[in-house]
CSV table of C-alpha atoms and ligand atoms in Angstrom, one decimal:
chain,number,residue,atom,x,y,z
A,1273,UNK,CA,74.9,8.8,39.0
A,1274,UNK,CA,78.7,9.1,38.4
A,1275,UNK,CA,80.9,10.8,40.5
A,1276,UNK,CA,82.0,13.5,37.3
A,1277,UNK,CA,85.2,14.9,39.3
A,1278,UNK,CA,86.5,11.4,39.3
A,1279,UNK,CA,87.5,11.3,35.6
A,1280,UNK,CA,91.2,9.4,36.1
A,1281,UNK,CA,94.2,10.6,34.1
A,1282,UNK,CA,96.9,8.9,32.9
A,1283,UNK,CA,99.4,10.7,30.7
A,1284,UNK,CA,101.6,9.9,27.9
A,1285,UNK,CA,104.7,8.8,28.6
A,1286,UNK,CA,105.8,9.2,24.9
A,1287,UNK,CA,104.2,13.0,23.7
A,1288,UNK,CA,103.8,13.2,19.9
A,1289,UNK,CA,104.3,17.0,20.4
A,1290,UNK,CA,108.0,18.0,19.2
A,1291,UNK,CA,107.6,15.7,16.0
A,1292,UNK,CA,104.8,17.9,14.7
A,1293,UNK,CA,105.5,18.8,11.9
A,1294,UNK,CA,104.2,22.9,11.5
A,1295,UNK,CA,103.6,22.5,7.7
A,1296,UNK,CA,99.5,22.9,7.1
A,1297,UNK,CA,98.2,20.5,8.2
A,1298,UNK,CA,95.9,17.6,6.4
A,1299,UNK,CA,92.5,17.7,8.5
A,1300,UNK,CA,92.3,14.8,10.8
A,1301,UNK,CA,95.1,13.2,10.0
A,1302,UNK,CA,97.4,14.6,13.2
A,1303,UNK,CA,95.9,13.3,17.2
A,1304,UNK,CA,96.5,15.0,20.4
A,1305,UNK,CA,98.1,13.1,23.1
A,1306,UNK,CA,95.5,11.8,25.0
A,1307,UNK,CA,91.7,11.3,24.2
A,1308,UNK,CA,88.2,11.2,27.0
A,1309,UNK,CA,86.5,8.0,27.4
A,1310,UNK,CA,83.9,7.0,30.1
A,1311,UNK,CA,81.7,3.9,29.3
A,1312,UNK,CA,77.8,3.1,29.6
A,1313,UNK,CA,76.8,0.0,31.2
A,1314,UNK,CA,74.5,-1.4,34.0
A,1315,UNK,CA,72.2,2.1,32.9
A,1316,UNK,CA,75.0,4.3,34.2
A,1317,UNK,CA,78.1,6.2,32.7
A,1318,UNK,CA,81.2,4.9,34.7
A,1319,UNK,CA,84.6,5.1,34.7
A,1320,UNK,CA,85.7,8.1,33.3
A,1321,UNK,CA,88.8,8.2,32.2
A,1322,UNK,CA,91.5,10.8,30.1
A,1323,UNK,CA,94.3,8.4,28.7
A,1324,UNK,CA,97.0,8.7,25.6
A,1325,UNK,CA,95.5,8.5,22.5
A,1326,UNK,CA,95.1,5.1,21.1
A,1327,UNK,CA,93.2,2.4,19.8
A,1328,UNK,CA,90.1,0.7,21.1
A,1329,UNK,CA,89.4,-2.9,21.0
A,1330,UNK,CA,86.3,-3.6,20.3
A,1331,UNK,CA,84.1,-7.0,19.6
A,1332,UNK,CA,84.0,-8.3,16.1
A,1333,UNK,CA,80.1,-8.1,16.9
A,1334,UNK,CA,80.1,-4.6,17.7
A,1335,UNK,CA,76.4,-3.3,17.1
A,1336,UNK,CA,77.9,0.2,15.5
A,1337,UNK,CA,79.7,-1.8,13.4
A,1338,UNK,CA,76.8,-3.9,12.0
A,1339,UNK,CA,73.9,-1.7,12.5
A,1340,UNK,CA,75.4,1.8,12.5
A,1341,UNK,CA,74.6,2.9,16.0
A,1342,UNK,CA,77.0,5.8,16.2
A,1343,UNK,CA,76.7,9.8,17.0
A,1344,UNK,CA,79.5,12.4,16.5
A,1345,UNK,CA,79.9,16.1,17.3
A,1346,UNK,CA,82.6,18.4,15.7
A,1347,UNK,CA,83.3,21.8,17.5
A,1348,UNK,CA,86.7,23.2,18.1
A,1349,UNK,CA,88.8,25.0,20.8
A,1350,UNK,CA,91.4,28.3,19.9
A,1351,UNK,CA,94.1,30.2,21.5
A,1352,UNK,CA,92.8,33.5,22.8
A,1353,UNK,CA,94.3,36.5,23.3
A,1354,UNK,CA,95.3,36.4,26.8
A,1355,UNK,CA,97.3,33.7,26.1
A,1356,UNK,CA,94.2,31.0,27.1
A,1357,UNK,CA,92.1,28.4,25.4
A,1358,UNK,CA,88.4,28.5,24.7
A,1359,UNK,CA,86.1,26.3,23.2
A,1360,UNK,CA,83.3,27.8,21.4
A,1361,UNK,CA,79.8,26.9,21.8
A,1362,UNK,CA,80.2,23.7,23.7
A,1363,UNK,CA,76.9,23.2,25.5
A,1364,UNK,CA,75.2,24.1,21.8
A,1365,UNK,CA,77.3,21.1,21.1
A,1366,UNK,CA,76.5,19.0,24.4
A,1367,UNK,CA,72.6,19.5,23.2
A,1368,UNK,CA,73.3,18.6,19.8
A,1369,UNK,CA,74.8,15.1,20.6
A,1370,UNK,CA,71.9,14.2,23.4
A,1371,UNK,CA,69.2,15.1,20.6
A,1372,UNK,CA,71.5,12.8,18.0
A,1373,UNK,CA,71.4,10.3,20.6
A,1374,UNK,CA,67.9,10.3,21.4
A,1375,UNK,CA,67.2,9.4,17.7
A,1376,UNK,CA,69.3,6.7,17.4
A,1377,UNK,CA,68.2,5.1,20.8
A,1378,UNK,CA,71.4,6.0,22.7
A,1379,UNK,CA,71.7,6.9,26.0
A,1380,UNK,CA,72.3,11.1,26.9
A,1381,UNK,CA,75.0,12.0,28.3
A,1382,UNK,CA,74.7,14.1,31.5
A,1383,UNK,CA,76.4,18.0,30.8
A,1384,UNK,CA,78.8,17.8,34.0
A,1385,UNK,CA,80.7,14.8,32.7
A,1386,UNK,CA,80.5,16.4,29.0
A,1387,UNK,CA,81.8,19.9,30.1
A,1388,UNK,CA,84.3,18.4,32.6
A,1389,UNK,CA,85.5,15.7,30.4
A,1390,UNK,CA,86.1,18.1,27.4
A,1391,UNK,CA,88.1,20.7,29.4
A,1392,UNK,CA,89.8,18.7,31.2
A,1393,UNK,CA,91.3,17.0,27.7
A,1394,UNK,CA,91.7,20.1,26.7
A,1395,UNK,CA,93.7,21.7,29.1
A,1396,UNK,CA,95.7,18.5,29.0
A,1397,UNK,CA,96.4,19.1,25.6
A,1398,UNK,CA,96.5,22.9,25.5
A,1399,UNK,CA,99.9,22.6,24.0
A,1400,UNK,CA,98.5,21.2,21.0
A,1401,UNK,CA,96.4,24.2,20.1
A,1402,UNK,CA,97.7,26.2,16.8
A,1403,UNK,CA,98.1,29.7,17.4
A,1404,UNK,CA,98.7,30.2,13.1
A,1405,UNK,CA,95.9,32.5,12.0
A,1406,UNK,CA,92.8,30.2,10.7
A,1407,UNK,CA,94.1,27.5,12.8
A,1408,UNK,CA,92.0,25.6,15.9
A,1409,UNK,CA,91.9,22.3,18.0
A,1410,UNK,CA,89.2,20.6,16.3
A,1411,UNK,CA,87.5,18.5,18.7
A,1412,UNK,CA,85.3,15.1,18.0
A,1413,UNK,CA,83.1,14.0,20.6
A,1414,UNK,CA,81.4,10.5,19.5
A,1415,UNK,CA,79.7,7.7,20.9
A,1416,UNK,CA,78.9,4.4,19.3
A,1417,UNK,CA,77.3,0.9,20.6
A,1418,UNK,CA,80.1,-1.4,22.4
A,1419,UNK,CA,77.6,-4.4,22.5
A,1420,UNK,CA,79.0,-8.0,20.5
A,1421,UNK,CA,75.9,-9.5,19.5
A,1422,UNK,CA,74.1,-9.3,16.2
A,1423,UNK,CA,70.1,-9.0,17.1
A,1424,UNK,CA,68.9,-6.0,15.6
A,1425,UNK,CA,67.6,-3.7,19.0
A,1426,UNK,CA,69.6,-1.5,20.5
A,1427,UNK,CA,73.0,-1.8,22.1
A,1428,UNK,CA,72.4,-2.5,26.2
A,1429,UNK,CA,76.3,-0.6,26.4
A,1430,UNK,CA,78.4,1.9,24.9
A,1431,UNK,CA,81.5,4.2,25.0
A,1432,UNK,CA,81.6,8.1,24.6
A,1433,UNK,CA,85.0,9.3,23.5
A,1434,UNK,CA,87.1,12.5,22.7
A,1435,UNK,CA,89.7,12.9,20.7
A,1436,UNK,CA,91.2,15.9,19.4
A,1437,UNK,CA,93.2,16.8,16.1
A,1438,UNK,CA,94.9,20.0,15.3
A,1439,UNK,CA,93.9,22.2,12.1
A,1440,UNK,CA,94.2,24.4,9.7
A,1441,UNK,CA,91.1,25.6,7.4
A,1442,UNK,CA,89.3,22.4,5.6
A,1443,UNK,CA,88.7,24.3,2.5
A,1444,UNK,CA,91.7,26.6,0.8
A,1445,UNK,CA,90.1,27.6,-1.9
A,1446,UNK,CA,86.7,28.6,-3.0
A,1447,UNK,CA,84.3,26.0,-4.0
A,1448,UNK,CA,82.7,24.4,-7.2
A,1449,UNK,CA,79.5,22.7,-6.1
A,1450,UNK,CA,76.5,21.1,-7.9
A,1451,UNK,CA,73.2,20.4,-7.0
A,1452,UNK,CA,72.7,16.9,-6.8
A,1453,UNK,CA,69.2,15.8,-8.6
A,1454,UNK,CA,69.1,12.1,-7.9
A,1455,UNK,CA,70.8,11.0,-5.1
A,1456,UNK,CA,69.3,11.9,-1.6
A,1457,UNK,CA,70.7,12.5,1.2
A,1458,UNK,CA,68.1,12.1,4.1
A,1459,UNK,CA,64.4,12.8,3.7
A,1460,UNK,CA,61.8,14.3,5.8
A,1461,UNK,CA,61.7,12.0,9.1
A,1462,UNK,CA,64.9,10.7,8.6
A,1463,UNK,CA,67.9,11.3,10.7
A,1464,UNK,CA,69.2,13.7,9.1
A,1465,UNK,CA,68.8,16.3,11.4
A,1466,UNK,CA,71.0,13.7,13.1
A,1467,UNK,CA,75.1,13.8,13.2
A,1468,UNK,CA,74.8,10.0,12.9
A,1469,UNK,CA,77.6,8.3,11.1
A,1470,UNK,CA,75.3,6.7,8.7
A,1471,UNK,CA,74.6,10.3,7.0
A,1472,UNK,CA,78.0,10.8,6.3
A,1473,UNK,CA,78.8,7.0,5.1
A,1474,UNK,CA,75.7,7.2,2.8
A,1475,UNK,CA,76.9,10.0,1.3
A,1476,UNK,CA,80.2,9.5,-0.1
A,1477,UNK,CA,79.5,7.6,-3.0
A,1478,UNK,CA,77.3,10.5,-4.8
A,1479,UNK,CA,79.6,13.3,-3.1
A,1480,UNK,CA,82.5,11.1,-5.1
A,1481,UNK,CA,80.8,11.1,-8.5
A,1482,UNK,CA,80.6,15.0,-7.9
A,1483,UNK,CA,84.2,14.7,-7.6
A,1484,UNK,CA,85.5,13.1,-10.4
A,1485,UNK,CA,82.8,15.7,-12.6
A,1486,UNK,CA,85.9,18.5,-10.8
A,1487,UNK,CA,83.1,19.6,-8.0
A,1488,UNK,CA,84.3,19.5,-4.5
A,1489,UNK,CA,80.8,19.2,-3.0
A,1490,UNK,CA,77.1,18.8,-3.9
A,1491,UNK,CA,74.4,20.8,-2.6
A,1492,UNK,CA,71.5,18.0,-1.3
A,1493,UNK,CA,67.9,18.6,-2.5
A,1494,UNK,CA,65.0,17.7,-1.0
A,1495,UNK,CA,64.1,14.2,-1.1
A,1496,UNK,CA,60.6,14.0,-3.0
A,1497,UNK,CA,61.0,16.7,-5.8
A,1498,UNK,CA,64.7,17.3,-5.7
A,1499,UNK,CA,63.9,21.0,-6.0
A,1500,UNK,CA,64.4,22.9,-2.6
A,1501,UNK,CA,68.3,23.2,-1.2
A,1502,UNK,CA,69.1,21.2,1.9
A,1503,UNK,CA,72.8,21.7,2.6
A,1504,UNK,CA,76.1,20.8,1.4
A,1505,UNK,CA,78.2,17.7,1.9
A,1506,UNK,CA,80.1,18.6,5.2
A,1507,UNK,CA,78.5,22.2,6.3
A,1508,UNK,CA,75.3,24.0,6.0
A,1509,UNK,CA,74.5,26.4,3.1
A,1510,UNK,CA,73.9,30.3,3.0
A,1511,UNK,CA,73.5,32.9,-0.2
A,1512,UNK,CA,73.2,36.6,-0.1
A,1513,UNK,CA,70.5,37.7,-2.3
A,1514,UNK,CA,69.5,41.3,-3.2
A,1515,UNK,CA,71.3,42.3,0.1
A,1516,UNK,CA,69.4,39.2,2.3
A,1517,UNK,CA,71.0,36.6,4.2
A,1518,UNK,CA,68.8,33.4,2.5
A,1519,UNK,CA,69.5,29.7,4.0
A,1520,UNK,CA,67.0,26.6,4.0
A,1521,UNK,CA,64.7,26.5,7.3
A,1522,UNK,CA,65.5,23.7,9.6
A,1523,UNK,CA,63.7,20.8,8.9
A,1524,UNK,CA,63.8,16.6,10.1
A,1525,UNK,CA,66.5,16.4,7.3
A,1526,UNK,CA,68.8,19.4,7.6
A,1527,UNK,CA,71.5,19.5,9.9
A,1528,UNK,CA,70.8,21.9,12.7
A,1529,UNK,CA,74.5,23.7,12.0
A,1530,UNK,CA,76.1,25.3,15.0
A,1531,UNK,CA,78.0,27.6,12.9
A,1532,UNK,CA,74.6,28.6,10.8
A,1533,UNK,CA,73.4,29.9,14.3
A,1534,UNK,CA,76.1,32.1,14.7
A,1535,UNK,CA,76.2,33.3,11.0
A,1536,UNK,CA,72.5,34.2,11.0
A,1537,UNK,CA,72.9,35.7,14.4
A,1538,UNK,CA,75.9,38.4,13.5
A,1539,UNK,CA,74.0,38.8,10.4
A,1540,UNK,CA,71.3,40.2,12.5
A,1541,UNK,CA,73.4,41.8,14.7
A,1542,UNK,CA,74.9,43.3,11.4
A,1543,UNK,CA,71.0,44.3,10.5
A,1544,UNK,CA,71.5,42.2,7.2
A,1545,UNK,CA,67.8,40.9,6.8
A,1546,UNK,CA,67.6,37.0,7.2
A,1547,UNK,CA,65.6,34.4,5.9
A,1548,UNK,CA,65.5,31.2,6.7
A,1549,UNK,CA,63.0,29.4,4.3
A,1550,UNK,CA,62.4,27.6,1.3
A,1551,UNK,CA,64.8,27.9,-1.9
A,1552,UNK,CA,64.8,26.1,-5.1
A,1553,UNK,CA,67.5,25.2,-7.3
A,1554,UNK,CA,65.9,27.2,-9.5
A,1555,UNK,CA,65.3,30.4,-7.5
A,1556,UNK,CA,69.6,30.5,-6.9
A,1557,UNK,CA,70.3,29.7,-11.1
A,1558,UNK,CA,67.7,32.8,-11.8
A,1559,UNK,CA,69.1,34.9,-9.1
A,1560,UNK,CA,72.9,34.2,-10.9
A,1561,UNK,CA,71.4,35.1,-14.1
A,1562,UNK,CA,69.7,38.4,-12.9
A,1563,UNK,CA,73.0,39.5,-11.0
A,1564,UNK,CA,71.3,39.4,-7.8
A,1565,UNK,CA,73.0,36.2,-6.1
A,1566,UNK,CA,75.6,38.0,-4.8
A,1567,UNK,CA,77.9,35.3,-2.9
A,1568,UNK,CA,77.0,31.5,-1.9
A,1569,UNK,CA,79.0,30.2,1.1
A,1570,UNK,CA,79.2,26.7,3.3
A,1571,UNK,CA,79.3,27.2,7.0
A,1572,UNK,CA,80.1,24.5,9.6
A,1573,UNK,CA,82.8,23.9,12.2
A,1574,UNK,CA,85.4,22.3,10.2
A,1575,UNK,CA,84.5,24.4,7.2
A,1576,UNK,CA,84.0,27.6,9.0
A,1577,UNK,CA,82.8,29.8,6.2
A,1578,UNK,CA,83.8,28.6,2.8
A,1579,UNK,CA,83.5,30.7,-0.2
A,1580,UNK,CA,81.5,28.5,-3.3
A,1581,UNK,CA,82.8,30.2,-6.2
A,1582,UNK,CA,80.6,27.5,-9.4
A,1583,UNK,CA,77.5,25.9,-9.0
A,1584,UNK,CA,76.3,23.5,-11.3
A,1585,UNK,CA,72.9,22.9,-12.3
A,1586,UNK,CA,71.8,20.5,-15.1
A,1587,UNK,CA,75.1,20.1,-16.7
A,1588,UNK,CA,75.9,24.0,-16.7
A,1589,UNK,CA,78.7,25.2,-14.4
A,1590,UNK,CA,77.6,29.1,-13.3
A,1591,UNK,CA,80.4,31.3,-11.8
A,1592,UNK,CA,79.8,34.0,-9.0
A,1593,UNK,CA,81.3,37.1,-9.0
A,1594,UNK,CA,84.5,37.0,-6.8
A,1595,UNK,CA,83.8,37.9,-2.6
A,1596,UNK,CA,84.4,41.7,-2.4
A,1597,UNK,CA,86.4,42.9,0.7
A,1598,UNK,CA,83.0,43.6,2.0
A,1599,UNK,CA,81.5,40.8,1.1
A,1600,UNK,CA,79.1,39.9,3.7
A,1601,UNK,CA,80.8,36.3,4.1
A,1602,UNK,CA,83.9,37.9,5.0
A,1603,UNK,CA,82.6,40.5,7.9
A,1604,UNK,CA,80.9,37.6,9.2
A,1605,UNK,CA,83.5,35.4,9.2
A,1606,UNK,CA,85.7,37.9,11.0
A,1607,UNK,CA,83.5,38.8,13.4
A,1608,UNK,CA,83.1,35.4,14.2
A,1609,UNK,CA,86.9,34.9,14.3
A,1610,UNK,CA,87.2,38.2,16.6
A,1611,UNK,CA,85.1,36.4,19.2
A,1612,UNK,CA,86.5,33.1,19.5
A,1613,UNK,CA,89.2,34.5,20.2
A,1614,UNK,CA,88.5,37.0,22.7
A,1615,UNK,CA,89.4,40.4,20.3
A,1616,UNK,CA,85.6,41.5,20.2
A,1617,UNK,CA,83.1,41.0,23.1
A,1618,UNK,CA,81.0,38.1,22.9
A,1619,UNK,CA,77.4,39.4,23.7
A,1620,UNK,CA,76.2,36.0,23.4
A,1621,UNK,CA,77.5,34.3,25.6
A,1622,UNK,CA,79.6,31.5,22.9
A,1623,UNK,CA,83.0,31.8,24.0
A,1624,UNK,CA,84.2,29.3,27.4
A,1625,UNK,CA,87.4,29.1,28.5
A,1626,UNK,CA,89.0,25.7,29.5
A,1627,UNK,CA,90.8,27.4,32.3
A,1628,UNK,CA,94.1,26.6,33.9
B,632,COI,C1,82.1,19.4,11.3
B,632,COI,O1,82.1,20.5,10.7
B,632,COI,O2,82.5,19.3,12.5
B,632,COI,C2,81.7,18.2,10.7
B,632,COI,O3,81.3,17.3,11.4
B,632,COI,C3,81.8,18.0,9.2
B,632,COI,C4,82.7,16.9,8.7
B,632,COI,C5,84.1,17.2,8.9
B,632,COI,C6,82.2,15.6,9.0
C-alpha cells in the first residue's frame, strides 16, 4: 500500500501566473502550474508525485488510446470568504471515479491518496483560484490505461492525473436545446452512468448536427423508444412543473450528477416537492403548451445551473417564459453559491477546505 504522505513536489521554475490574462476566460483552455500524477503498476499505486504542468509521453500502443480505457471526474475548488480555498464535494467525487473505474475494469484508487493528492495541488496552486463572481478552479481528475500493447483485455498499468484550469461560467447565456430522436447516447446497461471518455467522444457528432440547426445542446432520450429524457450534452437536466422540481430517475444510462444531488437537496430543503422519475418528450411540449413548464435548466459542475430558454421537438422550436427573480433556478443556484463559498452554513457537510 503506498506511503500517501510521500507525494514528491517539484515546482515550476517558470509560473504561468503573471501572463494571465484576467479577460473571461475560454473553459479549459488556461492550466495551473503544476498537475498530480501517481502511477499503477505491479497491483499497487506508486510514486506519487505533484510536478509543473506538462505533457505526458505515452506509448504509440497506449490501450486508452485504442480501446478507450479512460475515466474522468470534473468538480471544482472556490475562494471562500475567509480568504481560503474549498473544494466542494470531493469524496462525492472520489466515489464517483472508483464506481467509473470499476466499470471499465480499472483499478480504484484508495481516498487518502485522492484527498491528499487533490489538496495538496491545490493549495499549490491556490494562487490560481478566481475570486471574480461565478468564477472557480475547475478541477479534472482522470485516469486512463498506460499499457503499449494492442490485445483487447485490460490494461496491466495506468496513470491517475490532476490537472487544474481556471474558469468562468461554461454557459453565458441561456440555452436552446432539442431533443434528439435518433441518435443515442448510452442505453440501459451501458456505461453511461459512467464519466468514461467514450460517452463524451460518441457524442459529439450528433451534439454537432444540433449545432449547426443554432441549438447549443440536445437533450438524450432513452435508447429503445426515444421518448423519456435522459440528460443533456454536458450536465444533467431539471424542469419546474406546476411548482415541482421534475428530473429523470437515475438509471444504468444517466449520469449520476453531483450537482443534481445538491439541486434536488436545497430544493427540499426549500420544501419545493421533487420528483425524480420518468418524463417524456411529450409530457415537457404539453406542459409548454398548457403554461405549466415553468423553467428548464442544465445542472452539472462546469455548467453549474444553466438556464434553457428553446427546446425543440419535431422540427418546432418552443420558448419558455424568461427566469423570474424568483425563479426557482436562481434561489437554488444562490444558495448553492452561498455555500461553496462559506456565506451560508453548509448543513450538509459539502464544503472542504484545502487548508494552509
Ligand atoms: C463537468 O461538468 O465537470 C463535466 O465533466 C462536463 C463536461 C465539461 C465534460
Amino acid at each position: 500500500m503506498l506511503d500517501t504522505l510521500a507525494i514528491r513536489t517539484r515546482r515550476t521554475t517558470a509560473s504561468r501566473l503573471a501572463t494571465r490574462d484576467e479577460a473571461p476566460l475560454e473553459f479549459g483552455k488556461l492550466f495551473s502550474d503544476h498537475m498530480f500524477v501517481v502511477d499503477y503498476r505491479d497491483g499497487e499505486w506508486q510514486d506519487a508525485q505533484i510536478m509543473p504542468f506538462g505533457d505526458m509521453p505515452v506509448s504509440p500502443a497506449n490501450s486508452a488510446l485504442h480501446y478507450g480505457q479512460a475515466i474522468f471526474e470534473g468538480m471544482k475548488a472556490y475562494p471562500t470568504d475567509g480568504g481560503g480555498v474549498a473544494l466542494f464535494r470531493p469524496l462525492d467525487n472520489w466515489a464517483r471515479l472508483n464506481a467509473s473505474a470499476e466499470r471499465m475494469c480499472m483499478p480504484a484508487i484508495p481516498e487518502e491518496l485522492f484527498m491528499q493528492g487533490l489538496k495538496e495541488l491545490v493549495r499549490l496552486d491556490a494562487p490560481w483560484v478566481p475570486s471574480v463572481p461565478g468564477g472557480a478552479l475547475y478541477i479534472r481528475p482522470f485516469m486512463f490505461a498506460t499499457d503499449g500493447m494492442l490485445g483487447v483485455r485490460p490494461s496491466d498499468t495506468y496513470r491517475f492525473a490532476v490537472i487544474t484550469c481556471p474558469v468562468d461560467l461554461y454557459y453565458t447565456k441561456p440555452l436552446r436545446v432539442r431533443f434528439e430522436q435518433k441518435y443515442v447516447r448510452s442505453a440501459e446497461g451501458g456505461a453511461g452512468f459512467a464519466k468514461n471518455a467514450g460517452n463524451y467522444g460518441a457524442a459529439m457528432y450528433p451534439t454537432k448536427l444540433a449545432q449547426e440547426e443554432g441549438y447549443n445542446q440536445l437533450i438524450w432520450t432513452d435508447a429503445s423508444e426515444h421518448q423519456y429524457v435522459e440528460e443533456s450534452g454536458t450536465m444533467n437536466i431539471a424542469f419546474v412543473i406546476d411548482g415541482k422540481l421534475v428530473t429523470p430517475a437515475l438509471s444504468t444510462s444517466i449520469l449520476d450528477g453531483i450537482t443534481r444531488r445538491s439541486v434536488l437537496q436545497l430544493a427540499h430543503d426549500l420544501g419545493v416537492p421533487v420528483e425524480e422519475r420518468r418524463v417524456s418528450s411529450r409530457e415537457i411540449i404539453a406542459a409548454l403548451e398548457a403554461g405549466t413548464l415553468h423553467e428548464a435548466f442544465g445542472v452539472g459542475t462546469a455548467a453549474t445551473i444553466a438556464p434553457i430558454a428553446t427546446i425543440g421537438y419535431e422540427g418546432h422550436d418552443y420558448e419558455l417564459p424568461a427566469a423570474a427573480p424568483d425563479a426557482l433556478s436562481k434561489r437554488i443556484g444562490a444558495a448553492l453559491g452561498a455555500i461553496r463559498t462559506g456565506q451560508a452554513p453548509d448543513p450538509h457537510g459539502w464544503v472542504v477546505p484545502v487548508g494552509e
